[in-house]
CSV table of C-alpha atoms and ligand atoms in Angstrom, one decimal:
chain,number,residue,atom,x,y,z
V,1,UNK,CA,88.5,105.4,72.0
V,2,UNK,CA,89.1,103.9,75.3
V,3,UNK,CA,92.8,104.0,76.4
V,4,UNK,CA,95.1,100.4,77.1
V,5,UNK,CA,95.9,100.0,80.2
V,6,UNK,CA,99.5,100.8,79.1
V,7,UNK,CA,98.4,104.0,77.4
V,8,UNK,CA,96.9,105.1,81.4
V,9,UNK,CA,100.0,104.2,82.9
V,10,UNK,CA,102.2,106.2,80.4
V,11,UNK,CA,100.1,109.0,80.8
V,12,UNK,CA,99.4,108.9,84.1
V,13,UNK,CA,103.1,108.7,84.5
V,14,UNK,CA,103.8,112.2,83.2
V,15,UNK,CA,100.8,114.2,85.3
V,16,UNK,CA,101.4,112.8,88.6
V,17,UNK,CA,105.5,113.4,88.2
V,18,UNK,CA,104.4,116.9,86.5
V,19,UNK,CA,102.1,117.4,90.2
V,20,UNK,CA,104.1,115.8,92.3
V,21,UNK,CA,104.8,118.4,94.3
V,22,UNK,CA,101.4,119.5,94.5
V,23,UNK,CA,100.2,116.2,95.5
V,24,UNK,CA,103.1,115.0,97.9
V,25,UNK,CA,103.2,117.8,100.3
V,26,UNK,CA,101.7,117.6,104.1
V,27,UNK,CA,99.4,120.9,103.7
V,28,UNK,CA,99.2,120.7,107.8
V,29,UNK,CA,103.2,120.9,108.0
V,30,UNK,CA,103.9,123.5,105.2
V,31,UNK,CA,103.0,127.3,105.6
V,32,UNK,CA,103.6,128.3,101.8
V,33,UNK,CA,101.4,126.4,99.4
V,34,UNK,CA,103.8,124.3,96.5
V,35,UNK,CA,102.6,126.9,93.9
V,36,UNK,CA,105.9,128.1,93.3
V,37,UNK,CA,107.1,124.9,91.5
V,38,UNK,CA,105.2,125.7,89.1
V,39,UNK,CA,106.8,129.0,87.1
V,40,UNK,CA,106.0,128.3,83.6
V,41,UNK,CA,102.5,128.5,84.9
V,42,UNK,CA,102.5,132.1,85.6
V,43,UNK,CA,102.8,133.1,89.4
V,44,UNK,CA,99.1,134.3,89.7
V,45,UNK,CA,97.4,130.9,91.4
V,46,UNK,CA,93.6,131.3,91.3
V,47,UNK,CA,93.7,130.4,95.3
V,48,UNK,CA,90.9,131.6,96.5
V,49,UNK,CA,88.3,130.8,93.5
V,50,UNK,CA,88.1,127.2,93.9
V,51,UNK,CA,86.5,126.9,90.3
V,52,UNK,CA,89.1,128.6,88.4
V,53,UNK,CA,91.8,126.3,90.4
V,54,UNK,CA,89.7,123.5,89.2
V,55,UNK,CA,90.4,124.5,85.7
V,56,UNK,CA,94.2,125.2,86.6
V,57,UNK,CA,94.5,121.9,87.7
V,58,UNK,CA,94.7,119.1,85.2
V,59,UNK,CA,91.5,117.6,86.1
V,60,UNK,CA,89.9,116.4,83.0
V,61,UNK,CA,92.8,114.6,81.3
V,62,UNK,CA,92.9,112.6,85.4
V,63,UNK,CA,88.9,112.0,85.1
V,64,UNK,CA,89.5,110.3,81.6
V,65,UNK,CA,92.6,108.3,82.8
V,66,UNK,CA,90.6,107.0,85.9
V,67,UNK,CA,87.4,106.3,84.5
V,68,UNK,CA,88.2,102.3,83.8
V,69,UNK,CA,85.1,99.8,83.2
V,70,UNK,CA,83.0,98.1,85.9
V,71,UNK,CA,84.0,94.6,85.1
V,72,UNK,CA,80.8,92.5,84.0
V,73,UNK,CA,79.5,89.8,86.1
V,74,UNK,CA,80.3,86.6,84.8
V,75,UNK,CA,78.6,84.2,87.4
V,76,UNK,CA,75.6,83.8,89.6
V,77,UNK,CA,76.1,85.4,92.9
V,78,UNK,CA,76.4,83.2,96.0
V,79,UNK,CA,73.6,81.8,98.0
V,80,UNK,CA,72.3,84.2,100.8
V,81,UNK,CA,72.5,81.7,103.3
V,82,UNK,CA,76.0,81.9,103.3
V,83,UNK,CA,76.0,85.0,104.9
V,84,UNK,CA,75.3,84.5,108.4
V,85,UNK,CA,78.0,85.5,110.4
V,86,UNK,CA,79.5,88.1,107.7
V,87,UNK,CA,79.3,91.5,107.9
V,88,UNK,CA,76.7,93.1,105.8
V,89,UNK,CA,78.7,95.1,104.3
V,90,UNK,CA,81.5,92.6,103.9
V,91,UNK,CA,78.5,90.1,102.6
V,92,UNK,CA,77.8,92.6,99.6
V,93,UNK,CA,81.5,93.4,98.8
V,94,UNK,CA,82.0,89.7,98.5
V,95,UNK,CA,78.5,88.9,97.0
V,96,UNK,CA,79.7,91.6,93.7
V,97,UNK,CA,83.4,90.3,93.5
V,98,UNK,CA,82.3,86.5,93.7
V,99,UNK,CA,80.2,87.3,90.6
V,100,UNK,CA,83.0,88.4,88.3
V,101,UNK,CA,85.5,85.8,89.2
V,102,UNK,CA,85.3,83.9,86.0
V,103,UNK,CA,85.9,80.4,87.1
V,104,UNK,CA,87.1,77.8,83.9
V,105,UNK,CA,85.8,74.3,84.9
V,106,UNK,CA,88.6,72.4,86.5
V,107,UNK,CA,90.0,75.0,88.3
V,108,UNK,CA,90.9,74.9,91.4
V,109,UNK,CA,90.4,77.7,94.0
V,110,UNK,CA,92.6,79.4,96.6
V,111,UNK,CA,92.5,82.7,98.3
V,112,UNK,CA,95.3,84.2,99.7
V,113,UNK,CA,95.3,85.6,103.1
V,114,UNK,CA,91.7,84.6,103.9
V,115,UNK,CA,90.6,85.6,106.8
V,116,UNK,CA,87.9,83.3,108.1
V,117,UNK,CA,87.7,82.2,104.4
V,118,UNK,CA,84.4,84.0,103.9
V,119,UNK,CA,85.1,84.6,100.4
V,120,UNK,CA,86.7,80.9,99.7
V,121,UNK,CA,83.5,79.7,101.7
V,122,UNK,CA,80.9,82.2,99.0
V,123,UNK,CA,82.8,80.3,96.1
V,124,UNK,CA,83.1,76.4,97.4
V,125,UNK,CA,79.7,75.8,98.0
V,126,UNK,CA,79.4,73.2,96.0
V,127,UNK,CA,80.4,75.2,92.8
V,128,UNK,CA,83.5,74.2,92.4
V,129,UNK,CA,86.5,72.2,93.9
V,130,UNK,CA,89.1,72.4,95.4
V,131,UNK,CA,88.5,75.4,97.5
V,132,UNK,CA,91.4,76.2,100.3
V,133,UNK,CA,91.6,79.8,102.1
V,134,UNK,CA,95.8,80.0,103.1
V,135,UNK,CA,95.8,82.3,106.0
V,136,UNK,CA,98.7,82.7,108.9
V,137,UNK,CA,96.8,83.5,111.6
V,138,UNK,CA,95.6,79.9,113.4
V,139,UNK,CA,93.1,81.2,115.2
V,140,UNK,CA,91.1,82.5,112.3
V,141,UNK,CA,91.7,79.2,110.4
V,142,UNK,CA,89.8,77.2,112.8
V,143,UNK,CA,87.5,80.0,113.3
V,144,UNK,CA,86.6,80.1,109.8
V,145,UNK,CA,87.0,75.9,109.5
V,146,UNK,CA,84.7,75.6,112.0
V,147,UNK,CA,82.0,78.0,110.6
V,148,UNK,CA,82.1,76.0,107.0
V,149,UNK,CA,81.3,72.5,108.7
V,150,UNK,CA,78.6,74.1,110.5
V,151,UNK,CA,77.3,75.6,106.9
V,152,UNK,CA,77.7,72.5,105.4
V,153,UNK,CA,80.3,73.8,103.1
V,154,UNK,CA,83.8,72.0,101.9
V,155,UNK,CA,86.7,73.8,101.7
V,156,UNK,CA,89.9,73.8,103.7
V,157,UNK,CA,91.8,77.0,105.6
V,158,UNK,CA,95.6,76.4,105.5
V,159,UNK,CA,97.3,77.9,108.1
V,160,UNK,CA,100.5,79.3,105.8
V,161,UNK,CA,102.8,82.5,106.0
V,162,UNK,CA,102.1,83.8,102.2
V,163,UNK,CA,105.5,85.1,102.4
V,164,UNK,CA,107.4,81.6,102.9
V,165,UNK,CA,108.7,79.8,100.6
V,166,UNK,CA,107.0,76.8,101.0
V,167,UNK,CA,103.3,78.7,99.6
V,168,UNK,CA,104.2,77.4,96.3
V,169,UNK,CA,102.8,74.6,96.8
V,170,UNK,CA,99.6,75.7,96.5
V,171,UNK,CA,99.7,77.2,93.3
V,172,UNK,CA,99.7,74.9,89.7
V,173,UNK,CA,98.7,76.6,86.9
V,174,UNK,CA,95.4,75.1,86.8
V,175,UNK,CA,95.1,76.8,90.1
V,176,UNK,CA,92.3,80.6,90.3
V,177,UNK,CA,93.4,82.6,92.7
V,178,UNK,CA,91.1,84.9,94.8
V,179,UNK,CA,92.2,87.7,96.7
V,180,UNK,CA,90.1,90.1,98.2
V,181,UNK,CA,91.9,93.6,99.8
V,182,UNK,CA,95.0,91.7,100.4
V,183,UNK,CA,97.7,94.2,101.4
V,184,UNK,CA,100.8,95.9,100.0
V,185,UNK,CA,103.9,93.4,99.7
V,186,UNK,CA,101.1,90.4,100.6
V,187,UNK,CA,99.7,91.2,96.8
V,188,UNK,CA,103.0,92.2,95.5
V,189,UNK,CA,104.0,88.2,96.6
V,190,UNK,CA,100.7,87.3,94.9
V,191,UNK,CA,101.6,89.2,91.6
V,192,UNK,CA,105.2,87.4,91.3
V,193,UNK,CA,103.8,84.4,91.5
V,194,UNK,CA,101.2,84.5,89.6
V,195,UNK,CA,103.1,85.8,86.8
V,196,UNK,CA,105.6,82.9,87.6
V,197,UNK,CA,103.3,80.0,87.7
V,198,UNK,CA,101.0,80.6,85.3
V,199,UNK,CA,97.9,80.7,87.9
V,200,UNK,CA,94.4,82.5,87.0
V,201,UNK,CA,94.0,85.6,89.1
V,202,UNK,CA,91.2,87.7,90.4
V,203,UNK,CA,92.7,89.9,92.7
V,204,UNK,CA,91.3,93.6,95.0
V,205,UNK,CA,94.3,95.7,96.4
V,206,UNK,CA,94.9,97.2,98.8
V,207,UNK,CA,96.9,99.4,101.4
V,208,UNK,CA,99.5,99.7,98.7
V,209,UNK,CA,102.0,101.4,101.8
V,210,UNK,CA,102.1,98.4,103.9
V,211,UNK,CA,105.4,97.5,102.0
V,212,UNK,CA,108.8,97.1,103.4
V,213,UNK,CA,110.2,99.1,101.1
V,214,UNK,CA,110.7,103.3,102.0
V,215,UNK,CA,111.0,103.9,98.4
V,216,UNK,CA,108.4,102.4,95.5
V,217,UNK,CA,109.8,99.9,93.0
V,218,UNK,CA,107.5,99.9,90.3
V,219,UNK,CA,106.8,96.2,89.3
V,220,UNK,CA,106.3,96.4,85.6
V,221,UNK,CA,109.2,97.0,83.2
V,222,UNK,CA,107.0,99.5,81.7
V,223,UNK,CA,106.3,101.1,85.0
V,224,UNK,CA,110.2,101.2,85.8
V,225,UNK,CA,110.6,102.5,82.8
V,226,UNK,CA,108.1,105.6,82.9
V,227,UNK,CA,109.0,106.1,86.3
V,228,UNK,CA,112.6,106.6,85.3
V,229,UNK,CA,111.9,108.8,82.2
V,230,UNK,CA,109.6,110.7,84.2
V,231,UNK,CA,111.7,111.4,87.7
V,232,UNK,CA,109.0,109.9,89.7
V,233,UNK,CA,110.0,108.5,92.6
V,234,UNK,CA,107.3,107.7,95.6
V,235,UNK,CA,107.8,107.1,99.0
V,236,UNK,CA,106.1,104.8,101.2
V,237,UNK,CA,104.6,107.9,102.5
V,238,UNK,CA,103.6,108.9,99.4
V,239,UNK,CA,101.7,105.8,98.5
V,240,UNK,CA,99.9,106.7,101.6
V,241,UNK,CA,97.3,108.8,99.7
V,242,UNK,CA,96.1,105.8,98.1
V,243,UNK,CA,93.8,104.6,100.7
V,244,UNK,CA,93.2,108.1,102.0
V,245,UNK,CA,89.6,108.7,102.5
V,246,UNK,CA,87.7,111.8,103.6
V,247,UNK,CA,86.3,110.6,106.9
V,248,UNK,CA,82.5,111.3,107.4
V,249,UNK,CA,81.6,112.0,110.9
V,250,UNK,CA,78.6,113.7,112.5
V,251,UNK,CA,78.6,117.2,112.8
V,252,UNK,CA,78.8,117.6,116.0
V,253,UNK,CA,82.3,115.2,116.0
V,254,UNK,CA,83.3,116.9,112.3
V,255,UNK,CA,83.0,120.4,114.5
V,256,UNK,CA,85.2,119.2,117.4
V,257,UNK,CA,87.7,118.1,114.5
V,258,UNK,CA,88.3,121.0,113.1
V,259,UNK,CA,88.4,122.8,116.2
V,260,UNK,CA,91.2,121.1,117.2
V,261,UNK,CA,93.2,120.8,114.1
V,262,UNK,CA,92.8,125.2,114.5
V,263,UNK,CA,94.3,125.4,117.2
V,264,UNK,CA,97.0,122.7,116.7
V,265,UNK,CA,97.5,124.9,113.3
V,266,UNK,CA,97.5,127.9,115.6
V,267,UNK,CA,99.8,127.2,118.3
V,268,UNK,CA,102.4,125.8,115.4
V,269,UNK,CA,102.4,129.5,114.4
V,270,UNK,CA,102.9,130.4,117.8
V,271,UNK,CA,105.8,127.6,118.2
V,272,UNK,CA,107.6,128.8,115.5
V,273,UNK,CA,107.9,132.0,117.2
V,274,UNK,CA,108.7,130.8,120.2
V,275,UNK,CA,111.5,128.5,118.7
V,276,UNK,CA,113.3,130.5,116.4
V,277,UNK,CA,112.6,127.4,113.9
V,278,UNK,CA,110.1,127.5,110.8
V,279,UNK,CA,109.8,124.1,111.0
V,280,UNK,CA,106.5,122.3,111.8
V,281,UNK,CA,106.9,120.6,115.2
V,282,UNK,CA,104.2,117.1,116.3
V,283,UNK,CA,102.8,117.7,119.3
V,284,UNK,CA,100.8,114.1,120.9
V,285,UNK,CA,97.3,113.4,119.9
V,286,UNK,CA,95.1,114.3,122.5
V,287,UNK,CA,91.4,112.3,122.7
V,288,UNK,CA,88.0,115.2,121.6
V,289,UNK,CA,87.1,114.4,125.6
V,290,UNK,CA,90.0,115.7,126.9
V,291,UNK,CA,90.8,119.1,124.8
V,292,UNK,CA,91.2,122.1,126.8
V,293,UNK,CA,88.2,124.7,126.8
V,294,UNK,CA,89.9,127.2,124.8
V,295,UNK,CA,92.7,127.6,122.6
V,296,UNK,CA,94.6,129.5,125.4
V,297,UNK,CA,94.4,126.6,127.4
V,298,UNK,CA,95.8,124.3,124.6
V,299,UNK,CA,98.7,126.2,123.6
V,300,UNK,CA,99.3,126.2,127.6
V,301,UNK,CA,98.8,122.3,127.3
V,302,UNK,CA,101.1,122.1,124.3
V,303,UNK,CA,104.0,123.9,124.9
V,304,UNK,CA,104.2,122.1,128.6
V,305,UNK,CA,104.2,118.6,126.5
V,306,UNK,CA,107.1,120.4,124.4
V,307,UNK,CA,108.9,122.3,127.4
V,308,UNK,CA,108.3,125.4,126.0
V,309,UNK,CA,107.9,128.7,127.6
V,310,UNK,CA,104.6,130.9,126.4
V,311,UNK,CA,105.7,134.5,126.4
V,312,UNK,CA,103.4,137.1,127.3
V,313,UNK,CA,100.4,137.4,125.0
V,314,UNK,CA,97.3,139.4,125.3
V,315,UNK,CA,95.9,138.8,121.9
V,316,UNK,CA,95.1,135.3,122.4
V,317,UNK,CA,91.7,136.0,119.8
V,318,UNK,CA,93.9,137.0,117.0
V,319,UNK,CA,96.4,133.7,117.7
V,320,UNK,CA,93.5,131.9,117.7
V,321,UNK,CA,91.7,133.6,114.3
V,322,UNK,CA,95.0,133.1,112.5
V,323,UNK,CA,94.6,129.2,113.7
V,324,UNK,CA,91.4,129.2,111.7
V,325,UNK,CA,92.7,131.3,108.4
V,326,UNK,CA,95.1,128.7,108.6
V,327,UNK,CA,92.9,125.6,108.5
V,328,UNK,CA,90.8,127.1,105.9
V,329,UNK,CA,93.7,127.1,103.3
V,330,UNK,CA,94.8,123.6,104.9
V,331,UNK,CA,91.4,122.1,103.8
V,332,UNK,CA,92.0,124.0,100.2
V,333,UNK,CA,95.3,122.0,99.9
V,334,UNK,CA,94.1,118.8,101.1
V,335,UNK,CA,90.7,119.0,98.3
V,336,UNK,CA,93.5,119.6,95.6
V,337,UNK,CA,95.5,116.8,96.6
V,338,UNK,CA,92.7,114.4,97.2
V,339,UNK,CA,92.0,115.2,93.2
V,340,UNK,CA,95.3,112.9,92.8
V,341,UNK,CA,94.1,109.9,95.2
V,342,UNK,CA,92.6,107.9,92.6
V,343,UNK,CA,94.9,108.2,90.1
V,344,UNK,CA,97.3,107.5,92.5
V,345,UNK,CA,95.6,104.3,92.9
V,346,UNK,CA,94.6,103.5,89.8
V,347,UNK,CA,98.5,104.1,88.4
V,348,UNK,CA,99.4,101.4,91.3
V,349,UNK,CA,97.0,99.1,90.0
V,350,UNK,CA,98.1,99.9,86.3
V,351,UNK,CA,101.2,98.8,87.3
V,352,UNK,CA,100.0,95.6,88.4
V,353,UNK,CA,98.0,94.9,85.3
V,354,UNK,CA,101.2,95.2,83.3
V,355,UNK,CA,103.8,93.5,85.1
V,356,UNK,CA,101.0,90.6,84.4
V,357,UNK,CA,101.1,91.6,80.5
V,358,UNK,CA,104.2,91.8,80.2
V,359,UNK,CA,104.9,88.0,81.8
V,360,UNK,CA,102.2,87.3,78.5
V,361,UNK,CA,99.1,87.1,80.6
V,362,UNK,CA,95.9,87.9,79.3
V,363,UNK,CA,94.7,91.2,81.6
V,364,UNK,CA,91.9,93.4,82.7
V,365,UNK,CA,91.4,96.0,85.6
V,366,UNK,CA,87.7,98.0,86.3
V,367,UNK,CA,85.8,98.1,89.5
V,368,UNK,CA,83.7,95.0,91.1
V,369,UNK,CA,81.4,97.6,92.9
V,370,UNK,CA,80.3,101.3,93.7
V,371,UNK,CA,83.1,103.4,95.7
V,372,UNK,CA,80.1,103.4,99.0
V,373,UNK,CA,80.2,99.7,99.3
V,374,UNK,CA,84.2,100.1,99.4
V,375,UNK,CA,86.2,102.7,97.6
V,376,UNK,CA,89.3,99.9,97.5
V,377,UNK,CA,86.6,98.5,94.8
V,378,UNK,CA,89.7,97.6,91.6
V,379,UNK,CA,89.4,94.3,90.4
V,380,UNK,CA,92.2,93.3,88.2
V,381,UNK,CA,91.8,89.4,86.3
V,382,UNK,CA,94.3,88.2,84.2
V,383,UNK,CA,95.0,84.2,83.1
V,384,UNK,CA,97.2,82.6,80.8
V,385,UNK,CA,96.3,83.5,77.0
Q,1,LIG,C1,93.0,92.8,105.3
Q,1,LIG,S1,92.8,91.1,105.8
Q,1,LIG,C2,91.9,90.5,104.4
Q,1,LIG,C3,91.0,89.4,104.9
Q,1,LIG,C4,89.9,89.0,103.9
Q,1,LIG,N1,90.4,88.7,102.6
Q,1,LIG,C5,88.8,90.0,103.9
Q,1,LIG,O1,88.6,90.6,102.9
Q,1,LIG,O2,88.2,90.3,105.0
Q,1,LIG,C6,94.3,90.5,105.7
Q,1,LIG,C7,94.4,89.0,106.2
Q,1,LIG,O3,95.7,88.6,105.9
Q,1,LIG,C8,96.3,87.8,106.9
Q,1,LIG,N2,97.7,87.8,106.8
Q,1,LIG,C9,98.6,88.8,107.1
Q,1,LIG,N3,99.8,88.5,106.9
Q,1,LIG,C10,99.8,87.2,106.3
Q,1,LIG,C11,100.8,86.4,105.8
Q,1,LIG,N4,102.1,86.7,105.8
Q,1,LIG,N5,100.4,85.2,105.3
Q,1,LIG,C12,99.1,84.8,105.3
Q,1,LIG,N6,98.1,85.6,105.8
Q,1,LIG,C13,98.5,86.8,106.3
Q,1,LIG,C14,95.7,88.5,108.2
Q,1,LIG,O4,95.8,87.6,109.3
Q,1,LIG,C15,94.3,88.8,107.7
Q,1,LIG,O5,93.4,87.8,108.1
């Protein structure tokens, strides 16, 4: 039987405390994998098989708990020539979101922090009214004002701070509102509301660290609660591995990459010596173009931006080899922390869902579209029972 959306959140709860610090830690900063909290788990890690870590690691129970529902379209989706000037990739995301945002008759529509209003602009045409895109930036309002009149399309871009009091006004609870990867505390402001006022929501998160906050407050009681029973407490920097995404870059760029995150690795062992200090110490980004030719040549780069003095070294091909050992287990750690990215997610989202519930609202969370279109692709609706 497919688990409630509290059900997920309670047991997501218990793995991602239970690998927490499996999950949490910066593999690039820390020399000694986070194996060791883990005791009653025998010492012997499967390291180097990476199939029989895959079975030490509590990837099935995660694979169940993330697997939600792709919502079911509810509407027709919006007429193509709508889509000039939008992104086409932007054009689909909004083309398979528009078509599950179940509008009731009467309702009116506003989408929070719209942009140019692209996605107010896919759901006014003539579908339904009112349609008005609140957005703080003026320039984009008229932007986006501009490019409706020319389309023949009616619907209004409010220039309005989300965050001010005075957004109320907007909302009734006859009022559907659309948000589409509205940020952090931008969504947070959204969820109060909502669950405030009554108002229908169809809502895509995102960039769940743009918060004030250092340390997560959990907006469900239920979420509070777990959290509390469960010692988990996440940092802004935690909630960071949300959004995280395996970058895909040509070779050629993907080789250049690693190359230089060897030697960076490298020359950390080296600074470590040099200092006295087993502590991991940034050194400034430096563009692919202009990377020294070899890895003696960035350490002598590095330690000058740091003011420190390179001893004497003659085996500059084992410093650099023990770079490369280095970023091989780096690239282990980061594969078994990027298992917990979606949960991670998907327990943010839970969250969501059931601070909704639990203000009575009538909820469901799946995805509006594939991961390649956009892997920020939750879709949580709820409305008043
Ligand atoms: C990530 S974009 C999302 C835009 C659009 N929904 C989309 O999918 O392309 C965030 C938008 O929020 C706007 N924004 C940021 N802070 C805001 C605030 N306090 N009030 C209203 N809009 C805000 C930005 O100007 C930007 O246009």
């Amino acid at each position: 039987m497919t688990p409630s959306l509290a059900e997920r959140l309670e047991r997501l709860t218990g793995l991602l405390a239970e690998w927490h610090p499996v999950w949490t830690i910066e593999p690039f900063q820390c020399l000694k994998p986070p194996w060791a909290a883990f005791p009653s788990r025998g010492t012997v890690v499967p390291w180097s098989d990476p199939t029989a870590l895959a079975g030490w690691l509590p990837a099935e129970p995660l694979g169940e708990l993330i697997d939600l529902p792709r919502v079911p379209a509810v509407a027709a989706p919006p007429p193509e020539r709508l889509r000039l000037h939008v992104g086409g990739r932007k054009w689909r995301q909004i083309t398979a979101f528009v078509s599950r945002v179940h509008i009731v008759p009467g309702q009116s529509i506003v989408e929070w922090c719209s942009g140019k209003g692209h996605l107010a602009r896919a759901l006014a045409d003539g579908r339904y009214a009112p349609v008005t895109g609140l957005e703080s930036d003026a320039r984009l309002c008229s932007e986006g004002q501009a490019l409706a009149k020319r389309q023949g399309v009616h619907m209004h871009l409010q220039q309005q701070d989300v965050l001010a009091h005075d957004v109320l006004r907007w909302l009734r609870p006859g009022t559907h509102v659309v948000a589409l990867h509205a940020c952090g505390d931008l969504h947070l402001r959204l969820l109060e509301l909502v669950a405030q006022t009554g108002c229908a929501l169809s809502l895509a998160p995102c960039c769940y660290h743009r918060t004030v906050h250092e340390q997560y407050q959990p907006v469900s009681e239920s979420g509070r609660e777990l959290a509390r029973r469960h010692a988990l407490a996440l940092t802004r920097q935690d909630l960071a591995l949300a959004v995280q995404e395996t970058v895909t870059a040509p070779c050629h760029t993907q080789r250049q990459r690693r190359r230089a995150k060897a030697w960076r690795l490298g020359f950390d062992l080296l600074q470590r010596e040099i200092r006295g200090v087993d502590a991991y110490l940034p050194i400034p980004r430096l563009r692919y173009g202009d990377l020294p030719a070899d890895f003696q040549g960035f350490c002598r780069w590095a330690a000058n931006e740091k003011q420190l003095v390179l001893p004497s070294i003659t085996d500059w091909t084992a410093r650099a080899r023990a770079g490369w050992r280095r970023l091989e287990e780096v690239e282990r750690l980061e594969q078994v922390r990027h298992l917990f990215r979606r949960p991670l997610e998907v327990w943010l989202a839970l969250d969501r869902a059931r601070r909704l519930e639990e203000a009575g609202m009538r909820v469901d969370l799946g995805s509006f579209c594939d991961r390649e279109l956009t892997p920020r692709n939750l879709l949580l609706r709820a409305s008043r029972e």
